[in-house]
Amino acid sequence: MPGRRVSHPRPAPPRLPLVLLAARTAAGLLAVCCLGLTLRDGLAEPSAALAYGVLVAVGELSRWSGGDEREPAPLGAAGALSYALLGQIAGRPAHHGVAQVVTVVLAAALAGCVPQVARGRGSAADHLTRRLLTVGFAALCFQPVYQEAGPHGWSGPAYPLLLVALLVPTTLCDALLAAALAHSRTRRPFGALLHEGLRARLGIGSAVFATGAVMSPAVAVAGLWALPALSLPLLLTQLSHRRCAAARTTHRQTVASLARATEIAGYTPPGHARRVAELSRAVGRELGLSGAELTVLEYAALMHDIGQLGLVDPVPAGATAVLPAEEQRRIALLGGAVVRQTGVDAEVAVVVERQADPCPEQPVGARIIRAVNAFEEMTRQQPGPAGALRALERLRLARARDYAPEVVESLARVLQRDGLTLPATG
């Protein structure tokens, strides 16, 4: 009928991945059960619960935003782990159990996360899920074993040995959870994420678990006054990491500004270097490159066309992939010479120099940049999924001397997760 409105069905909200849903459900059930048991039985050692709650809350308030490979709240993680592994307080047996540990950590983490979320620093759901499940696992492994034998059964070196023995499965549990949650969000390979997470735990992650394990026997001997004394080194470490991260950000911005010189001079299209850098980093992650290798790859990708500044006549549209091999090599060598003058890591210059070498002789970073640069230049002429599929097909049909097959397949997997699209132009 005329004038009748046609109602269109609303699109269904996106479903949570199964692993993410299962982890959040498990954390929610654990929290509800532990909260109910704690409310029924009451708090044991309220002063210890308050001290550890404040420690975890302060740690959560000072957390940074970062990737899944790094613990965002080291002080909060150390405090929560210490409370889970606490058996005595100043020589007296501690009577709190698994339920109280999870409840106190939940309340403190929520108190610390709410201001972070209010300031727009991202959702805390995955962070809380990981925290609760890791702490619950550690407490479930330690508290029943310790309470069964009692303080006298774990006298001498037995207590520290028990703590050290529990660190390995707790670290593995945390790494598995972090990798599973990241895999559910990003669809990156679980094995690569797990390897990346375990490698990251050799840094500040080892300090977190070591501090948490040391806090427990220190509190067992000296009481709750040991908490602030042992928290200070971890806070200073976190401050140092923040300053290093700020310095790396500034350095990355400087490199990005240098890379824009070719765009300002009209040698390359706007946003080309940034698009190649973002896609190269994603492919590098897919291939399992370490954090340092990814940084070198990103810088080299940003500056991969800087050698064009030495040309008298610009290459049409900056498309170097269609040039003869000798001309590509000359531009790459010019680019490496420019990069060496900027004070950037010499490894970046090597990758830039060798991006035009025969593929079997190239380092992996140069292989990635060569394939991604060619892909970006091809899809620039025909944007959209059809152009991306055609470009991938051309890369697959090319000789192995030109493009590494494993790089092209990793590029295909990255693009498949992203819907065969590139970052926006400009």
Short mmCIF file of C-alpha atoms in Angstrom, two decimals:
data_model
loop_
_atom_site.label_atom_id
_atom_site.label_comp_id
_atom_site.label_asym_id
_atom_site.label_seq_id
_atom_site.Cartn_x
_atom_site.Cartn_y
_atom_site.Cartn_z
CA MET A 1 0.00 0.00 0.00
CA PRO A 2 1.18 3.56 -0.66
CA GLY A 3 2.88 5.16 2.31
CA ARG A 4 3.41 1.88 4.09
CA ARG A 5 6.77 1.62 5.74
CA VAL A 6 8.81 -1.43 4.98
CA SER A 7 10.60 -2.65 8.07
CA HIS A 8 14.02 -4.10 7.53
CA PRO A 9 15.31 -6.67 10.01
CA ARG A 10 18.14 -5.41 12.16
CA PRO A 11 21.43 -7.17 11.68
CA ALA A 12 22.18 -9.65 14.41
CA PRO A 13 24.90 -8.54 16.85
CA PRO A 14 28.26 -10.22 16.25
CA ARG A 15 28.77 -13.39 18.23
CA LEU A 16 31.66 -13.80 20.60
CA PRO A 17 34.21 -16.41 19.51
CA LEU A 18 33.70 -19.73 21.29
CA VAL A 19 37.03 -19.64 23.16
CA LEU A 20 36.46 -16.08 24.33
CA LEU A 21 32.92 -16.91 25.44
CA ALA A 22 34.11 -20.03 27.28
CA ALA A 23 36.90 -18.14 29.08
CA ARG A 24 34.61 -15.32 30.16
CA THR A 25 31.95 -17.79 31.28
CA ALA A 26 34.49 -19.75 33.33
CA ALA A 27 35.80 -16.55 34.93
CA GLY A 28 32.25 -15.41 35.69
CA LEU A 29 31.26 -18.72 37.30
CA LEU A 30 34.49 -18.75 39.32
CA ALA A 31 33.84 -15.20 40.53
CA VAL A 32 30.22 -15.90 41.51
CA CYS A 33 31.04 -19.13 43.36
CA CYS A 34 33.98 -17.62 45.23
CA LEU A 35 32.03 -14.48 46.14
CA GLY A 36 29.18 -16.58 47.50
CA LEU A 37 31.50 -18.74 49.60
CA THR A 38 33.31 -15.69 50.96
CA LEU A 39 30.05 -13.98 51.90
CA ARG A 40 28.92 -17.17 53.64
CA ASP A 41 32.12 -17.80 55.59
CA GLY A 42 33.30 -14.21 56.09
CA LEU A 43 36.80 -12.78 55.63
CA ALA A 44 39.74 -14.47 57.30
CA GLU A 45 42.62 -12.11 58.24
CA PRO A 46 40.84 -8.89 57.15
CA SER A 47 44.04 -6.88 57.50
CA ALA A 48 45.84 -9.13 54.99
CA ALA A 49 42.85 -9.02 52.63
CA LEU A 50 42.83 -5.22 52.82
CA ALA A 51 46.61 -4.92 52.31
CA TYR A 52 46.63 -7.20 49.28
CA GLY A 53 43.46 -5.60 47.92
CA VAL A 54 45.05 -2.16 48.05
CA LEU A 55 48.22 -3.51 46.41
CA VAL A 56 46.29 -5.10 43.53
CA ALA A 57 44.09 -2.01 43.09
CA VAL A 58 47.10 0.32 42.95
CA GLY A 59 48.70 -1.99 40.42
CA GLU A 60 45.59 -1.94 38.24
CA LEU A 61 45.34 1.84 38.49
CA SER A 62 48.89 2.18 37.18
CA ARG A 63 48.53 -0.31 34.36
CA TRP A 64 49.43 0.63 30.81
CA SER A 65 47.69 -0.21 27.59
CA GLY A 66 49.60 -2.64 25.43
CA GLY A 67 49.60 -5.78 23.58
CA ASP A 68 48.72 -9.26 24.87
CA GLU A 69 52.34 -10.27 24.91
CA ARG A 70 53.12 -8.02 27.85
CA GLU A 71 51.60 -7.92 31.35
CA PRO A 72 49.77 -4.53 31.51
CA ALA A 73 49.65 -4.36 35.33
CA PRO A 74 52.82 -5.97 36.71
CA LEU A 75 52.32 -4.80 40.28
CA GLY A 76 48.71 -5.99 40.33
CA ALA A 77 49.72 -9.37 38.89
CA ALA A 78 52.53 -9.81 41.42
CA GLY A 79 50.27 -8.87 44.33
CA ALA A 80 47.50 -11.22 43.21
CA LEU A 81 49.96 -14.09 42.73
CA SER A 82 51.53 -13.46 46.13
CA TYR A 83 48.14 -13.61 47.85
CA ALA A 84 47.33 -16.87 46.06
CA LEU A 85 50.63 -18.38 47.30
CA LEU A 86 50.43 -17.02 50.86
CA GLY A 87 50.60 -19.63 53.62
CA GLN A 88 51.73 -17.67 56.68
CA ILE A 89 51.68 -14.10 57.96
CA ALA A 90 54.50 -13.15 60.36
CA GLY A 91 54.90 -16.76 61.47
CA ARG A 92 51.18 -17.40 61.97
CA PRO A 93 49.20 -19.72 59.68
CA ALA A 94 46.99 -17.94 57.17
CA HIS A 95 43.44 -19.29 57.02
CA HIS A 96 42.15 -17.70 53.82
CA GLY A 97 41.36 -20.10 51.01
CA VAL A 98 40.91 -20.14 47.26
CA ALA A 99 37.50 -18.44 47.41
CA GLN A 100 38.78 -15.48 49.42
CA VAL A 101 41.81 -15.06 47.15
CA VAL A 102 39.64 -14.84 44.03
CA THR A 103 37.11 -12.55 45.73
CA VAL A 104 39.71 -10.08 47.00
CA VAL A 105 41.52 -10.00 43.65
CA LEU A 106 38.21 -9.51 41.82
CA ALA A 107 37.13 -6.62 44.05
CA ALA A 108 40.54 -4.93 43.86
CA ALA A 109 40.87 -5.43 40.10
CA LEU A 110 37.42 -3.98 39.52
CA ALA A 111 38.25 -0.98 41.70
CA GLY A 112 41.41 -0.39 39.71
CA CYS A 113 39.91 -1.03 36.26
CA VAL A 114 36.85 1.22 36.55
CA PRO A 115 38.86 4.49 36.36
CA GLN A 116 40.86 3.06 33.43
CA VAL A 117 37.68 2.26 31.50
CA ALA A 118 36.17 5.65 32.42
CA ARG A 119 39.22 7.37 30.90
CA GLY A 120 38.66 5.44 27.66
CA ARG A 121 41.63 3.08 27.92
CA GLY A 122 39.80 0.09 26.55
CA SER A 123 37.64 -2.72 27.88
CA ALA A 124 38.69 -4.60 31.00
CA ALA A 125 36.73 -7.81 30.33
CA ASP A 126 39.59 -9.83 28.86
CA HIS A 127 42.04 -8.43 31.38
CA LEU A 128 39.82 -9.45 34.31
CA THR A 129 39.17 -12.85 32.74
CA ARG A 130 42.87 -13.56 32.46
CA ARG A 131 43.60 -12.25 35.95
CA LEU A 132 40.88 -14.27 37.69
CA LEU A 133 41.61 -17.55 35.91
CA THR A 134 45.38 -17.30 36.46
CA VAL A 135 45.04 -16.40 40.14
CA GLY A 136 42.36 -19.04 40.64
CA PHE A 137 44.64 -21.66 39.07
CA ALA A 138 47.60 -20.67 41.29
CA ALA A 139 45.48 -20.62 44.47
CA LEU A 140 43.83 -23.94 43.63
CA CYS A 141 47.24 -25.56 43.13
CA PHE A 142 48.79 -24.08 46.29
CA GLN A 143 46.20 -23.60 49.04
CA PRO A 144 44.87 -27.20 49.38
CA VAL A 145 48.39 -28.67 49.25
CA TYR A 146 49.75 -26.22 51.81
CA GLN A 147 46.77 -26.44 54.17
CA GLU A 148 46.83 -30.23 54.17
CA ALA A 149 50.42 -30.46 55.45
CA GLY A 150 50.27 -27.28 57.56
CA PRO A 151 53.10 -24.80 58.20
CA HIS A 152 55.27 -27.41 59.93
CA GLY A 153 55.02 -29.72 56.95
CA TRP A 154 56.49 -27.02 54.71
CA SER A 155 59.23 -25.75 57.00
CA GLY A 156 62.76 -25.12 55.80
CA PRO A 157 63.45 -25.09 52.05
CA ALA A 158 60.27 -27.04 51.22
CA TYR A 159 58.10 -23.90 51.14
CA PRO A 160 60.29 -21.94 48.66
CA LEU A 161 60.69 -25.05 46.52
CA LEU A 162 56.91 -25.46 46.38
CA LEU A 163 56.53 -21.85 45.28
CA VAL A 164 59.15 -22.23 42.55
CA ALA A 165 57.56 -25.48 41.36
CA LEU A 166 54.19 -23.73 40.99
CA LEU A 167 55.62 -20.84 38.99
CA VAL A 168 56.11 -22.95 35.86
CA PRO A 169 52.50 -24.18 35.46
CA THR A 170 51.16 -20.76 36.52
CA THR A 171 53.29 -19.00 33.90
CA LEU A 172 52.19 -21.50 31.27
CA CYS A 173 48.53 -21.08 32.27
CA ASP A 174 48.79 -17.29 31.96
CA ALA A 175 50.53 -17.55 28.58
CA LEU A 176 47.91 -19.99 27.28
CA LEU A 177 45.08 -17.72 28.40
CA ALA A 178 46.69 -14.64 26.86
CA ALA A 179 47.29 -16.45 23.56
CA ALA A 180 43.76 -17.90 23.48
CA LEU A 181 42.12 -14.53 24.15
CA ALA A 182 44.31 -12.78 21.57
CA HIS A 183 43.60 -15.52 19.01
CA SER A 184 39.86 -15.09 19.54
CA ARG A 185 40.07 -11.34 18.95
CA THR A 186 42.63 -11.16 16.13
CA ARG A 187 42.42 -14.66 14.54
CA ARG A 188 46.20 -14.77 14.45
CA PRO A 189 47.71 -18.28 14.71
CA PHE A 190 47.52 -19.58 18.28
CA GLY A 191 51.00 -21.15 18.13
CA ALA A 192 52.65 -17.89 17.08
CA LEU A 193 50.82 -15.97 19.81
CA LEU A 194 51.82 -18.53 22.45
CA HIS A 195 55.45 -18.45 21.35
CA GLU A 196 55.40 -14.65 21.40
CA GLY A 197 53.84 -14.60 24.88
CA LEU A 198 56.31 -17.08 26.35
CA ARG A 199 59.19 -15.11 24.90
CA ALA A 200 57.81 -11.87 26.38
CA ARG A 201 57.68 -13.48 29.83
CA LEU A 202 61.46 -13.63 29.85
CA GLY A 203 61.37 -9.85 30.34
CA ILE A 204 59.10 -8.08 32.81
CA GLY A 205 56.97 -11.22 33.05
CA SER A 206 59.78 -13.03 34.86
CA ALA A 207 60.07 -10.07 37.26
CA VAL A 208 56.32 -10.23 37.93
CA PHE A 209 56.27 -13.93 38.79
CA ALA A 210 59.54 -13.76 40.75
CA THR A 211 58.27 -10.80 42.80
CA GLY A 212 54.98 -12.54 43.50
CA ALA A 213 56.80 -15.67 44.64
CA VAL A 214 59.24 -13.72 46.84
CA MET A 215 56.49 -11.65 48.46
CA SER A 216 54.81 -14.70 49.98
CA PRO A 217 57.74 -16.01 52.08
CA ALA A 218 58.69 -12.41 52.95
CA VAL A 219 55.20 -11.78 54.36
CA ALA A 220 55.35 -15.17 56.08
CA VAL A 221 58.42 -14.00 58.01
CA ALA A 222 58.18 -10.20 58.29
CA GLY A 223 54.44 -9.65 58.02
CA LEU A 224 52.48 -7.32 55.78
CA TRP A 225 55.14 -4.59 56.04
CA ALA A 226 57.13 -6.54 53.45
CA LEU A 227 54.60 -5.70 50.73
CA PRO A 228 55.51 -2.03 50.15
CA ALA A 229 59.24 -2.78 50.37
CA LEU A 230 59.05 -5.46 47.68
CA SER A 231 56.63 -3.46 45.52
CA LEU A 232 59.01 -0.55 45.03
CA PRO A 233 61.48 -2.32 42.67
CA LEU A 234 58.62 -3.50 40.46
CA LEU A 235 57.13 -0.01 40.35
CA LEU A 236 60.52 1.40 39.30
CA THR A 237 60.81 -1.30 36.64
CA GLN A 238 57.37 -0.40 35.33
CA LEU A 239 58.34 3.28 35.23
CA SER A 240 61.47 2.41 33.25
CA HIS A 241 59.44 0.37 30.79
CA ARG A 242 57.07 3.28 30.29
CA ARG A 243 59.93 5.64 29.57
CA CYS A 244 61.45 3.18 27.12
CA ALA A 245 58.08 2.79 25.41
CA ALA A 246 57.74 6.59 25.15
CA ALA A 247 61.24 6.81 23.65
CA ARG A 248 60.39 4.09 21.12
CA THR A 249 57.18 5.92 20.18
CA THR A 250 59.10 9.15 19.61
CA HIS A 251 61.70 7.30 17.54
CA ARG A 252 58.97 5.66 15.44
CA GLN A 253 57.34 9.04 14.82
CA THR A 254 60.69 10.44 13.69
CA VAL A 255 61.17 7.57 11.24
CA ALA A 256 57.62 8.02 9.94
CA SER A 257 58.29 11.72 9.38
CA LEU A 258 61.45 10.90 7.41
CA ALA A 259 59.50 8.36 5.36
CA ARG A 260 57.00 11.03 4.35
CA ALA A 261 59.75 12.93 2.54
CA THR A 262 59.11 10.89 -0.63
CA GLU A 263 55.39 11.69 -0.44
CA ILE A 264 55.97 15.41 0.11
CA ALA A 265 58.41 15.50 -2.81
CA GLY A 266 55.86 13.75 -5.03
CA TYR A 267 57.83 10.55 -5.58
CA THR A 268 55.30 8.21 -3.95
CA PRO A 269 51.52 8.39 -3.38
CA PRO A 270 50.26 9.65 -0.01
CA GLY A 271 50.10 6.93 2.65
CA HIS A 272 52.03 4.36 0.60
CA ALA A 273 54.85 3.90 3.13
CA ARG A 274 52.42 3.66 6.06
CA ARG A 275 50.27 1.07 4.29
CA VAL A 276 53.29 -1.05 3.39
CA ALA A 277 54.61 -0.78 6.96
CA GLU A 278 51.32 -1.83 8.57
CA LEU A 279 50.83 -4.78 6.26
CA SER A 280 54.49 -5.83 6.50
CA ARG A 281 54.29 -5.86 10.29
CA ALA A 282 51.16 -8.02 10.14
CA VAL A 283 52.89 -10.47 7.80
CA GLY A 284 55.96 -10.49 10.07
CA ARG A 285 53.78 -11.39 13.02
CA GLU A 286 52.21 -14.16 10.97
CA LEU A 287 55.69 -15.53 10.26
CA GLY A 288 56.63 -15.46 13.97
CA LEU A 289 59.15 -12.60 14.00
CA SER A 290 60.21 -11.33 17.42
CA GLY A 291 59.43 -7.85 18.74
CA ALA A 292 62.87 -6.49 17.81
CA GLU A 293 62.65 -8.01 14.32
CA LEU A 294 59.19 -6.50 13.84
CA THR A 295 60.53 -3.07 14.79
CA VAL A 296 63.35 -3.35 12.22
CA LEU A 297 60.82 -4.53 9.63
CA GLU A 298 58.45 -1.63 10.35
CA TYR A 299 61.21 1.00 10.10
CA ALA A 300 62.58 -0.52 6.89
CA ALA A 301 59.10 -0.66 5.37
CA LEU A 302 58.48 2.99 6.24
CA MET A 303 61.75 3.99 4.55
CA HIS A 304 61.84 1.43 1.73
CA ASP A 305 61.27 4.08 -0.99
CA ILE A 306 63.54 6.78 0.39
CA GLY A 307 66.15 5.96 -2.24
CA GLN A 308 63.85 7.52 -4.85
CA LEU A 309 64.89 10.92 -3.52
CA GLY A 310 68.17 10.41 -5.43
CA LEU A 311 66.39 10.09 -8.78
CA VAL A 312 66.33 12.98 -11.25
CA ASP A 313 62.97 11.91 -12.70
CA PRO A 314 60.38 10.37 -10.35
CA VAL A 315 59.10 6.88 -11.14
CA PRO A 316 55.48 7.14 -12.35
CA ALA A 317 53.22 6.69 -9.26
CA GLY A 318 56.32 5.54 -7.31
CA ALA A 319 55.81 2.01 -8.65
CA THR A 320 59.30 0.50 -8.39
CA ALA A 321 58.13 -3.12 -8.70
CA VAL A 322 57.79 -2.76 -12.49
CA LEU A 323 61.30 -1.33 -12.98
CA PRO A 324 64.20 -3.41 -14.31
CA ALA A 325 66.09 -5.35 -11.64
CA GLU A 326 69.22 -3.18 -11.95
CA GLU A 327 67.24 0.01 -11.49
CA GLN A 328 65.46 -1.43 -8.46
CA ARG A 329 68.80 -2.41 -6.97
CA ARG A 330 70.25 1.06 -7.55
CA ILE A 331 67.29 2.71 -5.81
CA ALA A 332 67.58 0.24 -2.91
CA LEU A 333 71.29 0.99 -2.46
CA LEU A 334 70.59 4.72 -2.52
CA GLY A 335 67.92 4.17 0.12
CA GLY A 336 70.28 2.20 2.34
CA ALA A 337 72.87 4.96 2.11
CA VAL A 338 70.26 7.56 3.14
CA VAL A 339 69.07 5.40 6.07
CA ARG A 340 72.64 5.04 7.35
CA GLN A 341 72.91 8.82 7.53
CA THR A 342 69.78 9.12 9.70
CA GLY A 343 71.21 7.28 12.72
CA VAL A 344 68.63 4.50 12.50
CA ASP A 345 69.71 0.96 13.38
CA ALA A 346 72.10 -0.46 10.77
CA GLU A 347 69.86 -3.53 10.40
CA VAL A 348 67.17 -1.25 8.93
CA ALA A 349 69.63 -0.03 6.30
CA VAL A 350 70.55 -3.63 5.42
CA VAL A 351 66.89 -4.56 4.85
CA VAL A 352 66.34 -1.46 2.71
CA GLU A 353 69.47 -2.17 0.65
CA ARG A 354 68.62 -5.79 -0.02
CA GLN A 355 64.93 -5.47 -0.88
CA ALA A 356 65.80 -5.68 -4.59
CA ASP A 357 68.19 -8.66 -4.33
CA PRO A 358 67.16 -12.10 -5.62
CA CYS A 359 64.67 -13.52 -3.15
CA PRO A 360 66.74 -16.54 -1.95
CA GLU A 361 69.56 -14.17 -0.94
CA GLN A 362 67.40 -11.71 0.99
CA PRO A 363 66.84 -11.53 4.75
CA VAL A 364 63.26 -12.27 5.74
CA GLY A 365 62.46 -8.59 6.31
CA ALA A 366 63.47 -7.68 2.77
CA ARG A 367 61.39 -10.58 1.39
CA ILE A 368 58.33 -9.32 3.23
CA ILE A 369 58.72 -5.70 2.11
CA ARG A 370 59.30 -6.73 -1.50
CA ALA A 371 56.11 -8.81 -1.65
CA VAL A 372 53.96 -6.33 0.29
CA ASN A 373 55.21 -3.36 -1.74
CA ALA A 374 54.39 -5.15 -5.01
CA PHE A 375 50.96 -6.12 -3.65
CA GLU A 376 50.18 -2.55 -2.60
CA GLU A 377 51.23 -1.17 -5.98
CA MET A 378 49.06 -3.72 -7.82
CA THR A 379 45.98 -3.11 -5.68
CA ARG A 380 46.37 0.65 -6.01
CA GLN A 381 45.34 0.31 -9.65
CA GLN A 382 42.32 -1.88 -8.81
CA PRO A 383 41.21 -1.40 -5.20
CA GLY A 384 38.81 -3.73 -3.43
CA PRO A 385 38.60 -7.50 -2.92
CA ALA A 386 38.74 -8.31 -6.64
CA GLY A 387 41.97 -6.36 -7.07
CA ALA A 388 43.48 -7.96 -3.96
CA LEU A 389 42.67 -11.46 -5.21
CA ARG A 390 44.15 -10.69 -8.63
CA ALA A 391 47.30 -9.26 -7.04
CA LEU A 392 47.74 -12.33 -4.85
CA GLU A 393 47.34 -14.57 -7.86
CA ARG A 394 50.03 -12.63 -9.72
CA LEU A 395 52.39 -12.94 -6.75
CA ARG A 396 51.75 -16.69 -6.53
CA LEU A 397 52.41 -17.17 -10.23
CA ALA A 398 55.64 -15.20 -10.12
CA ARG A 399 58.98 -16.96 -9.91
CA ALA A 400 60.28 -17.96 -6.47
CA ARG A 401 63.29 -15.79 -7.33
CA ASP A 402 61.00 -12.75 -7.22
CA TYR A 403 58.72 -13.39 -4.23
CA ALA A 404 59.08 -15.91 -1.41
CA PRO A 405 56.13 -18.38 -1.48
CA GLU A 406 55.91 -18.52 2.34
CA VAL A 407 55.67 -14.72 2.49
CA VAL A 408 52.94 -14.62 -0.15
CA GLU A 409 50.92 -17.27 1.69
CA SER A 410 51.31 -15.41 4.99
CA LEU A 411 50.16 -12.25 3.23
CA ALA A 412 47.12 -14.13 1.92
CA ARG A 413 46.21 -15.33 5.43
CA VAL A 414 46.53 -11.82 6.86
CA LEU A 415 44.34 -10.39 4.11
CA GLN A 416 41.78 -13.16 4.51
CA ARG A 417 41.36 -12.25 8.19
CA ASP A 418 40.98 -8.59 7.23
CA GLY A 419 38.51 -9.22 4.44
CA LEU A 420 41.05 -8.74 1.61
CA THR A 421 41.34 -5.02 2.24
CA LEU A 422 44.14 -2.55 2.79
CA PRO A 423 44.36 0.42 5.16
CA ALA A 424 42.61 3.48 3.85
CA THR A 425 44.51 5.63 1.39
CA GLY A 426 45.96 8.89 2.67
#
